[in-house]
Amino acid sequence: MIWSQTLLMMVALLAVQFAIGLPVAFAFLGANLIGAWIFLGGEAGLVQLVRNASGSVNSFALAPIPLFILMGELLFHTGLAYRAIDAIEKLLVRLPARLACVTVVGGTAFAALSGSSIANTAMLGGTLSQDMLRRGYSPTLTFGPAMAVGGIAVLIPPSALAVMLGSLSGISITQLLIGGIFPGVLMAVGFLLFVILTAVLSPSSAPREDKAEVLSARERLVPFFRDVVPLSGIFVAVIGGMLGGFATPTEAAALGSAASLIATIVYRKLTFSNLVISLMETAKVSISILFIIVASVTFSQILSFSGATSGFMSVVREVDASPMMLVLAMLGIILVLGCLIDQISIMMITLPFFMPIAHSAGIEPVWLGLMMLVAIELGLLTPPFGLLLMVMQGASRETPLLHIYKAAIPFILIELAVLILMFLVPELTMFLPSLVD
């Protein structure tokens, strides 16, 4: 079987299983069973699949994933995340489109504490977005900010997706985590400026707020210093440990989890019930991710043994494209795939091809990895199947999906502008990662 037929067969197996609604992990495992039998030597191939499963998850580098997830679950289920957002709301009372601004700032703060895009959007979409809808905000300001800042959790540490990308691609996890800060913050600033300009240029898009006249300066500042500033120590513990060079990503994740647990105790919000719920949710998400990693390792091995990877590489070499053109092509493929399938599937399908191409073309892997994360994040917002679009639809069932699509468009353009800037000025992208050995 020539390599193109192998590639077509594996993709077709995945497409059929996706079409019938199988979860990502099981779809890849199903394709792996058939591929291992055909290309890895029948029964011996199935034995190798089992060995891959053990070896792929028996890695210390994967430990940050459940620890980062636990951070967000603790803050979410104990209610500390909601307290922080309420405090930010009181601080921003004088801004136009106040609730939309709170969504951007509060959502970015929660992204820096949780690393979960779905939890971020679900929380904001179920609370602030519904309040804005009742008050008469436009659909763009009602739904767009909650979806956009939900995606930032992919970039700003702690990001389980960045850890997963690093472990699957061989790129430094520490540099990916640190490097995600710049594009994440830049996007948040862009979102905030867009919200404010929209409210100023189109007053009908956001009602006037009179709450600023009611709250004194003390009433605005005390909740911020009580409920937000102490929690920022969790982010400092994670990032400071890695930047200072005295903590690996795993150790930094452990510090962050410990800091989150201490915060819930200090604020007297930790109960046996919400602790159990946090641990159970962490286990569910972590096991799902580890199953996907198991499937990814064998999938890459099958493509390599069957000659699909080397065949695809030979075609790329014949094209003789420049490194910059190759990067553009890779990002374009990810953006197209993001309209159709989920982010983890995109990584599993593309990394076996992209990383060998990047190494042979001399492309900086950290730079490429960070732009891939941004492109993958864009897939969360791009119609028709962007995951955060579906989450927002679930949080606001009475709103037509088309309105949610339209609300996402300006924020998609802002994220595209950040991606273009990262491509054109690599030095901006690589500044923070260069501080880490």
Coordinates of C-alpha atoms in Angstrom, one line a residue:
M1 CA 0.0 0.0 0.0
I2 CA 1.5 3.3 -1.1
W3 CA 1.8 6.1 1.5
S4 CA -1.1 8.2 0.0
Q5 CA -3.5 5.3 0.3
T6 CA -2.4 4.7 3.9
L7 CA -3.0 8.3 4.8
L8 CA -6.4 8.3 3.0
M9 CA -7.4 5.2 4.8
M10 CA -6.5 6.5 8.3
V11 CA -8.2 9.8 7.7
A12 CA -11.3 8.0 6.4
L13 CA -11.4 5.8 9.4
L14 CA -11.3 8.9 11.7
A15 CA -13.9 10.7 9.6
V16 CA -16.4 7.8 9.8
Q17 CA -16.0 7.5 13.5
F18 CA -16.4 11.3 14.0
A19 CA -19.5 11.2 11.9
I20 CA -21.2 8.6 14.1
G21 CA -20.4 10.6 17.2
L22 CA -17.6 8.7 18.8
P23 CA -15.5 10.7 21.3
V24 CA -12.1 11.8 20.0
A25 CA -10.1 9.3 22.1
F26 CA -12.1 6.3 21.1
A27 CA -12.1 7.4 17.4
F28 CA -8.3 7.5 17.3
L29 CA -8.0 4.2 19.3
G30 CA -10.4 2.5 16.8
A31 CA -8.3 3.7 13.9
N32 CA -5.1 2.7 15.7
L33 CA -6.4 -0.9 16.2
I34 CA -6.9 -1.3 12.5
G35 CA -3.7 0.5 11.6
A36 CA -1.6 -1.4 14.1
W37 CA -2.9 -4.8 12.8
I38 CA -2.2 -3.8 9.2
F39 CA 1.1 -1.9 9.5
L40 CA 2.7 -3.0 12.7
G41 CA 2.5 -6.8 12.2
G42 CA -0.9 -8.1 13.2
E43 CA -0.9 -9.5 16.7
A44 CA 2.6 -8.1 17.4
G45 CA 1.2 -4.7 16.4
L46 CA -1.6 -4.9 18.9
V47 CA 1.0 -5.8 21.6
Q48 CA 3.1 -2.7 20.5
L49 CA -0.1 -0.6 20.8
V50 CA -0.4 -1.7 24.5
R51 CA 3.3 -0.9 25.1
N52 CA 2.8 2.5 23.6
A53 CA -0.2 3.1 25.9
S54 CA 1.9 2.4 29.0
G55 CA 5.0 4.4 27.8
S56 CA 3.1 7.4 26.5
V57 CA 1.5 8.3 29.9
N58 CA 4.4 7.2 32.0
S59 CA 6.0 10.6 31.8
F60 CA 6.7 13.2 34.5
A61 CA 6.2 15.9 31.9
L62 CA 2.4 15.2 31.8
A63 CA 1.9 15.8 35.6
P64 CA 1.1 19.5 35.1
I65 CA -2.1 18.6 33.3
P66 CA -4.2 17.3 36.2
L67 CA -2.5 19.9 38.6
F68 CA -3.5 22.8 36.3
I69 CA -7.0 21.4 35.9
L70 CA -7.3 21.0 39.7
M71 CA -6.4 24.7 40.2
G72 CA -9.4 25.9 38.1
E73 CA -11.8 23.3 39.5
L74 CA -11.1 24.4 43.1
L75 CA -11.6 28.1 42.4
F76 CA -14.7 27.4 40.3
H77 CA -16.5 25.0 42.7
T78 CA -15.7 26.9 45.9
G79 CA -17.0 30.2 44.3
L80 CA -13.8 32.1 44.6
A81 CA -13.8 32.8 40.9
Y82 CA -17.2 34.4 41.2
R83 CA -16.1 36.6 44.1
A84 CA -13.1 37.8 42.1
I85 CA -15.3 38.7 39.1
D86 CA -17.7 40.6 41.4
A87 CA -14.8 42.6 42.8
I88 CA -13.6 43.4 39.3
E89 CA -17.1 44.6 38.4
K90 CA -17.1 47.1 41.3
L91 CA -13.7 48.4 40.2
L92 CA -14.7 49.0 36.6
V93 CA -18.0 50.8 37.2
R94 CA -17.0 54.0 35.4
L95 CA -16.1 52.3 32.1
P96 CA -18.7 52.3 29.2
A97 CA -20.3 48.9 28.6
R98 CA -19.3 48.0 32.2
L99 CA -20.5 44.4 32.2
A100 CA -18.8 43.7 28.9
C101 CA -15.5 45.2 30.2
V102 CA -15.9 43.1 33.4
T103 CA -16.3 40.0 31.2
V104 CA -13.0 40.7 29.4
V105 CA -11.0 41.6 32.5
G106 CA -12.6 39.0 34.8
G107 CA -12.5 36.3 32.2
T108 CA -8.8 37.0 31.6
A109 CA -8.1 36.8 35.3
F110 CA -9.9 33.5 35.6
A111 CA -8.1 32.2 32.5
A112 CA -4.8 32.9 34.4
L113 CA -6.1 30.8 37.3
S114 CA -7.9 27.9 35.6
G115 CA -6.6 27.1 32.2
S116 CA -10.0 25.8 31.1
S117 CA -11.6 27.5 28.1
I118 CA -14.9 25.7 28.6
A119 CA -15.2 26.5 32.3
N120 CA -14.4 30.1 31.6
T121 CA -17.0 30.6 28.9
A122 CA -19.6 28.5 30.7
M123 CA -19.2 30.6 33.8
L124 CA -19.3 34.0 32.1
G125 CA -22.0 32.9 29.6
G126 CA -24.3 31.7 32.4
T127 CA -23.9 34.8 34.5
L128 CA -22.6 38.1 33.0
S129 CA -23.9 37.4 29.5
Q130 CA -27.4 36.6 30.7
D131 CA -27.4 39.8 32.8
M132 CA -26.3 41.9 29.8
L133 CA -29.0 40.3 27.6
R134 CA -31.6 41.3 30.1
R135 CA -30.2 44.9 30.3
G136 CA -30.3 45.4 26.5
Y137 CA -26.7 45.0 25.5
S138 CA -26.1 44.2 21.8
P139 CA -25.5 40.5 20.9
T140 CA -21.9 41.4 20.0
L141 CA -21.1 42.8 23.4
T142 CA -23.3 40.2 25.2
F143 CA -21.8 37.0 23.8
G144 CA -18.5 37.9 22.1
P145 CA -16.4 38.9 25.1
A146 CA -17.3 35.7 27.1
M147 CA -16.4 33.4 24.2
A148 CA -13.2 35.4 23.3
V149 CA -11.7 35.4 26.8
G150 CA -12.6 31.8 27.2
G151 CA -10.2 31.0 24.4
I152 CA -7.4 33.0 26.2
A153 CA -7.2 30.1 28.7
V154 CA -5.5 28.1 25.9
L155 CA -2.6 30.6 25.9
I156 CA -2.1 32.1 29.4
P157 CA -0.6 29.7 32.0
P158 CA -1.8 27.4 33.4
S159 CA -2.7 25.9 30.0
A160 CA -3.2 22.1 29.9
L161 CA -3.4 22.4 26.1
A162 CA 0.1 24.0 25.9
V163 CA 1.4 21.1 28.1
M164 CA -0.1 18.6 25.8
L165 CA 1.3 20.3 22.7
G166 CA 4.7 20.4 24.2
S167 CA 4.6 16.7 25.3
L168 CA 3.4 15.6 21.8
S169 CA 5.8 17.7 19.8
G170 CA 8.9 17.7 21.8
I171 CA 8.8 21.5 22.2
S172 CA 9.8 23.0 25.6
I173 CA 6.7 23.0 27.8
T174 CA 8.2 25.8 30.0
Q175 CA 8.8 28.0 27.0
L176 CA 5.3 27.4 25.6
L177 CA 3.7 28.3 28.9
I178 CA 5.8 31.4 29.4
G179 CA 5.5 32.4 25.7
G180 CA 1.7 32.3 25.8
I181 CA 1.5 35.3 28.1
F182 CA 2.3 37.9 25.4
P183 CA -0.4 36.9 22.9
G184 CA -2.9 36.2 25.6
V185 CA -2.5 39.7 27.2
L186 CA -2.4 41.3 23.8
M187 CA -5.7 39.7 22.8
A188 CA -7.3 40.8 26.1
V189 CA -6.2 44.4 25.6
G190 CA -7.6 44.2 22.0
F191 CA -10.9 42.8 23.2
L192 CA -11.2 45.5 25.9
L193 CA -10.4 48.4 23.5
F194 CA -13.0 47.0 21.0
V195 CA -15.7 46.8 23.7
I196 CA -15.0 50.4 24.9
L197 CA -14.9 51.8 21.3
T198 CA -18.1 50.0 20.4
A199 CA -19.9 51.4 23.4
V200 CA -18.6 55.0 22.7
L201 CA -19.3 55.0 18.9
S202 CA -22.6 53.1 19.2
P203 CA -24.3 54.1 22.5
S204 CA -27.3 51.9 21.7
S205 CA -25.1 48.8 22.0
A206 CA -24.8 49.2 25.8
P207 CA -27.1 50.9 28.3
R208 CA -25.9 53.6 30.6
E209 CA -24.9 52.4 34.0
D210 CA -25.6 54.5 37.1
K211 CA -23.9 52.2 39.6
A212 CA -20.8 54.4 39.6
E213 CA -22.6 57.1 41.4
V214 CA -23.7 54.7 44.2
L215 CA -20.4 53.1 45.1
S216 CA -17.7 55.0 46.9
A217 CA -14.0 54.6 46.2
R218 CA -13.6 52.4 49.3
E219 CA -16.5 50.2 48.2
R220 CA -14.8 49.7 44.9
L221 CA -11.2 49.2 46.1
V222 CA -11.7 47.0 49.2
P223 CA -13.3 44.0 47.4
F224 CA -10.5 44.2 44.7
F225 CA -7.7 44.0 47.3
R226 CA -9.6 41.4 49.3
D227 CA -10.8 39.0 46.6
V228 CA -8.5 39.6 43.5
V229 CA -5.0 40.6 44.6
P230 CA -4.4 37.6 46.9
L231 CA -5.5 35.2 44.2
S232 CA -3.0 36.8 41.8
G233 CA -0.4 35.1 44.0
I234 CA -1.4 31.8 42.5
F235 CA -0.4 33.1 39.0
V236 CA 2.8 34.5 40.4
A237 CA 3.6 31.2 42.0
V238 CA 3.2 29.4 38.7
I239 CA 5.0 31.9 36.4
G240 CA 7.6 33.1 39.0
G241 CA 8.7 29.6 39.6
M242 CA 9.4 28.9 36.0
L243 CA 10.9 32.3 35.1
G244 CA 13.1 32.2 38.2
G245 CA 14.4 28.8 37.1
F246 CA 13.8 27.1 40.4
A247 CA 10.7 25.2 39.3
T248 CA 9.9 22.9 36.4
P249 CA 6.4 23.1 34.9
T250 CA 5.4 20.2 37.0
E251 CA 6.7 21.8 40.2
A252 CA 5.2 25.1 39.2
A253 CA 1.8 23.4 38.7
A254 CA 2.2 21.7 42.1
L255 CA 2.8 25.2 43.7
G256 CA -0.2 26.6 41.9
S257 CA -2.5 23.7 43.1
A258 CA -1.2 24.1 46.6
A259 CA -1.8 27.9 46.5
S260 CA -5.3 27.4 45.2
L261 CA -6.1 24.9 48.0
I262 CA -4.6 27.3 50.6
A263 CA -6.7 30.1 49.2
T264 CA -9.9 28.1 49.5
I265 CA -9.1 27.3 53.1
V266 CA -8.1 30.9 54.0
Y267 CA -11.3 32.2 52.5
R268 CA -13.2 29.5 54.4
K269 CA -14.9 28.3 51.2
L270 CA -13.5 24.7 51.1
T271 CA -16.0 22.0 52.2
F272 CA -15.8 18.3 51.9
S273 CA -18.5 18.4 49.2
N274 CA -16.9 20.9 46.9
L275 CA -13.5 19.3 47.4
V276 CA -14.8 15.9 46.2
I277 CA -16.5 17.6 43.2
S278 CA -13.3 19.4 42.3
L279 CA -11.3 16.1 42.5
M280 CA -13.9 14.2 40.5
E281 CA -14.0 16.8 37.7
T282 CA -10.2 16.9 37.6
A283 CA -10.1 13.1 37.3
K284 CA -12.7 13.1 34.5
V285 CA -10.9 15.7 32.4
S286 CA -7.4 14.4 33.1
I287 CA -8.3 10.8 32.2
S288 CA -9.9 12.0 28.9
I289 CA -6.7 13.9 28.0
L290 CA -4.4 11.0 28.9
F291 CA -6.5 8.6 26.8
I292 CA -6.1 11.0 23.8
I293 CA -2.3 11.1 24.4
V294 CA -2.2 7.3 24.4
A295 CA -4.0 7.3 21.0
S296 CA -1.8 10.0 19.6
V297 CA 1.5 8.1 20.1
T298 CA 0.4 5.0 18.3
F299 CA -1.3 7.1 15.5
S300 CA 2.0 8.9 14.9
Q301 CA 3.9 5.5 14.9
I302 CA 1.5 4.0 12.4
L303 CA 2.0 6.9 10.0
S304 CA 5.7 6.6 10.4
F305 CA 6.0 2.8 9.9
S306 CA 3.6 2.8 7.0
G307 CA 5.6 5.4 5.1
A308 CA 2.9 8.1 5.2
T309 CA 5.0 10.6 7.1
S310 CA 8.1 10.1 4.9
G311 CA 6.0 10.2 1.7
F312 CA 4.3 13.4 2.8
M313 CA 7.8 14.9 3.6
S314 CA 9.1 14.0 0.2
V315 CA 6.2 15.9 -1.5
V316 CA 6.9 18.9 0.7
R317 CA 10.6 18.8 -0.3
E318 CA 9.7 18.7 -3.9
V319 CA 7.6 21.8 -3.6
D320 CA 10.8 23.6 -2.3
A321 CA 8.9 26.2 -0.3
S322 CA 10.6 28.7 1.9
P323 CA 10.3 28.2 5.7
M324 CA 8.0 31.2 6.0
M325 CA 5.7 29.8 3.3
L326 CA 5.7 26.4 5.1
V327 CA 4.7 28.1 8.3
L328 CA 1.9 30.0 6.5
A329 CA 0.7 26.7 5.0
M330 CA 0.7 25.0 8.4
L331 CA -1.3 27.8 10.1
G332 CA -3.7 27.8 7.2
I333 CA -4.4 24.1 7.5
I334 CA -5.0 24.5 11.3
L335 CA -7.4 27.4 10.7
V336 CA -9.4 25.4 8.2
L337 CA -9.5 22.3 10.4
G338 CA -10.5 24.5 13.4
C339 CA -13.8 25.2 11.5
L340 CA -14.6 21.5 11.5
I341 CA -13.0 19.5 14.3
D342 CA -11.9 20.0 17.9
Q343 CA -8.5 21.3 19.0
I344 CA -7.0 18.1 20.3
S345 CA -7.9 16.3 17.1
I346 CA -6.2 19.0 15.2
M347 CA -3.0 18.5 17.2
M348 CA -3.1 14.7 16.8
I349 CA -3.6 14.9 13.0
T350 CA -1.1 17.6 12.2
L351 CA 1.8 17.2 14.6
P352 CA 3.2 14.0 13.1
F353 CA 3.6 15.9 9.8
F354 CA 4.3 19.4 10.9
M355 CA 7.2 18.8 13.4
P356 CA 9.4 16.8 11.0
I357 CA 8.8 19.5 8.4
A358 CA 9.7 22.2 10.9
H359 CA 12.9 20.5 11.9
S360 CA 14.0 19.8 8.4
A361 CA 13.3 23.5 7.3
G362 CA 15.0 25.0 10.4
I363 CA 11.9 26.6 11.7
E364 CA 12.1 27.7 15.4
P365 CA 9.9 25.2 17.2
V366 CA 8.8 27.4 20.1
W367 CA 7.8 30.2 17.7
L368 CA 5.8 27.7 15.6
G369 CA 4.3 26.1 18.6
L370 CA 3.0 29.4 20.0
M371 CA 1.5 30.4 16.7
M372 CA -0.1 26.9 16.5
L373 CA -1.7 27.5 19.9
V374 CA -3.2 30.8 18.7
A375 CA -4.4 29.2 15.5
I376 CA -5.9 26.3 17.5
E377 CA -7.5 28.9 19.9
L378 CA -9.1 30.5 16.8
G379 CA -10.8 27.2 16.1
L380 CA -12.7 27.5 19.3
L381 CA -14.5 30.5 17.9
T382 CA -14.8 29.8 14.2
P383 CA -18.1 28.6 12.8
P384 CA -19.7 26.2 12.2
F385 CA -18.4 23.9 14.9
G386 CA -16.3 26.1 17.2
L387 CA -16.5 24.5 20.7
L388 CA -17.0 27.8 22.6
L389 CA -19.8 28.8 20.2
M390 CA -21.6 25.6 21.2
V391 CA -20.9 26.3 24.9
M392 CA -22.4 29.8 24.6
Q393 CA -25.5 28.3 22.7
G394 CA -26.0 25.9 25.7
A395 CA -25.7 28.8 28.2
S396 CA -28.2 30.9 26.2
R397 CA -30.7 28.5 24.6
E398 CA -33.1 31.2 23.5
T399 CA -30.5 33.0 21.3
P400 CA -30.3 31.9 17.7
L401 CA -26.9 30.3 16.8
L402 CA -26.5 32.8 13.9
H403 CA -26.5 35.7 16.4
I404 CA -23.7 33.9 18.4
Y405 CA -21.7 33.4 15.1
K406 CA -22.0 37.1 14.3
A407 CA -21.0 38.1 17.9
A408 CA -17.8 36.1 17.5
I409 CA -16.6 37.7 14.2
P410 CA -15.0 40.9 15.6
F411 CA -13.1 39.0 18.2
I412 CA -11.9 36.4 15.6
L413 CA -10.5 39.3 13.6
I414 CA -8.7 40.6 16.6
E415 CA -7.1 37.2 17.3
L416 CA -6.1 37.0 13.6
A417 CA -4.4 40.4 13.9
V418 CA -2.4 39.1 16.9
L419 CA -1.5 35.9 14.9
I420 CA -0.3 38.0 12.0
L421 CA 1.8 40.2 14.3
M422 CA 3.4 37.1 15.8
F423 CA 4.3 35.9 12.3
L424 CA 5.7 39.2 11.1
V425 CA 7.6 40.0 14.3
P426 CA 9.0 36.8 15.8
E427 CA 11.1 38.7 18.3
L428 CA 7.9 39.8 20.2
T429 CA 6.8 36.2 20.4
M430 CA 10.2 34.9 21.5
F431 CA 11.1 37.5 24.1
L432 CA 9.6 35.9 27.1
P433 CA 10.6 32.3 26.1
S434 CA 14.2 33.5 25.7
L435 CA 14.3 34.4 29.4
V436 CA 13.9 30.7 30.2
D437 CA 16.7 28.2 29.6

